[in-house]
GROMACS .gro file of C-alpha atoms in nm:
model
   70
    1MET     CA    1  11.542  10.235   9.285
    2PRO     CA    2  11.575   9.834   9.362
    3THR     CA    3  11.322   9.586   9.300
    4ARG     CA    4  11.346   9.485   9.641
    5LEU     CA    5  11.297   9.870   9.797
    6ARG     CA    6  11.034   9.886   9.550
    7SER     CA    7  10.852   9.580   9.655
    8PHE     CA    8  10.844   9.668  10.031
    9ILE     CA    9  10.763  10.027   9.979
   10GLY     CA   10  10.477   9.915   9.776
   11THR     CA   11  10.377   9.633  10.031
   12ILE     CA   12  10.318   9.891  10.288
   13VAL     CA   13  10.178  10.153  10.066
   14ILE     CA   14   9.920   9.857   9.964
   15ILE     CA   15   9.825   9.816  10.339
   16ILE     CA   16   9.727  10.149  10.421
   17MET     CA   17   9.520  10.222  10.119
   18VAL     CA   18   9.338   9.892  10.158
   19ILE     CA   19   9.295  10.007  10.571
   20VAL     CA   20   9.206  10.353  10.534
   21TYR     CA   21   8.967  10.227  10.206
   22ALA     CA   22   8.781   9.965  10.395
   23ILE     CA   23   8.737  10.218  10.705
   24LEU     CA   24   8.572  10.512  10.436
   25ALA     CA   25   8.387  10.247  10.249
   26THR     CA   26   8.210  10.061  10.549
   27SER     CA   27   8.205  10.456  10.720
   28TYR     CA   28   8.024  10.590  10.464
   29ALA     CA   29   7.753  10.308  10.415
   30ALA     CA   30   7.661  10.304  10.742
   31ALA     CA   31   7.595  10.685  10.726
   32ASN     CA   32   7.426  10.662  10.421
   33LEU     CA   33   7.303  10.306  10.317
   34ALA     CA   34   7.137  10.234  10.691
   35GLU     CA   35   6.767  10.223  10.576
   36SER     CA   36   6.886  10.095  10.200
   37PRO     CA   37   6.750   9.775  10.116
   38TRP     CA   38   6.983   9.463  10.073
   39TRP     CA   39   7.031   9.490   9.764
   40VAL     CA   40   7.158   9.831   9.758
   41HIS     CA   41   7.386   9.689  10.040
   42LEU     CA   42   7.554   9.395   9.789
   43LEU     CA   43   7.573   9.586   9.507
   44TYR     CA   44   7.779   9.910   9.729
   45PHE     CA   45   7.966   9.652   9.856
   46ILE     CA   46   8.024   9.483   9.550
   47GLY     CA   47   8.124   9.743   9.385
   48THR     CA   48   8.373   9.917   9.636
   49GLY     CA   49   8.498   9.552   9.687
   50LEU     CA   50   8.593   9.560   9.306
   51LEU     CA   51   8.741   9.914   9.325
   52TRP     CA   52   9.046   9.903   9.529
   53VAL     CA   53   9.215   9.646   9.272
   54LEU     CA   54   9.229   9.925   9.051
   55PRO     CA   55   9.511  10.149   9.249
   56ALA     CA   56   9.686   9.890   9.372
   57MET     CA   57   9.687   9.705   9.008
   58ALA     CA   58   9.884  10.037   8.915
   59LEU     CA   59  10.111   9.990   9.209
   60ILE     CA   60  10.168   9.656   9.200
   61LYS     CA   61  10.340   9.743   8.813
   62TRP     CA   62  10.558   9.984   9.004
   63MET     CA   63  10.648   9.788   9.219
   64ALA     CA   64  10.794   9.464   8.940
   65GLY     CA   65  10.955   9.772   8.788
   66ARG     CA   66  11.202   9.761   8.472
   67LYS     CA   67  11.315   9.418   8.326
   68PRO     CA   68  11.650   9.367   8.169
   69GLY     CA   69  11.606   9.404   7.805
   70GLN     CA   70  11.247   9.599   7.848
   0.00000   0.00000   0.00000
């Protein structure tokens, strides 16, 4: 698959993934953390704010494809 097509598909998937992830993370927080102290919210959103990076990194590596000579 050409790198340009991989980049296009990967970009669309990342956008959809981030939107769905944000909706799920905030819905969970609203339903389960409403009565929690502010520091629980802070820890939750720091953790969930960084967690989406792991699947995005794998997808970005896939988007880059194989370079000649590797």
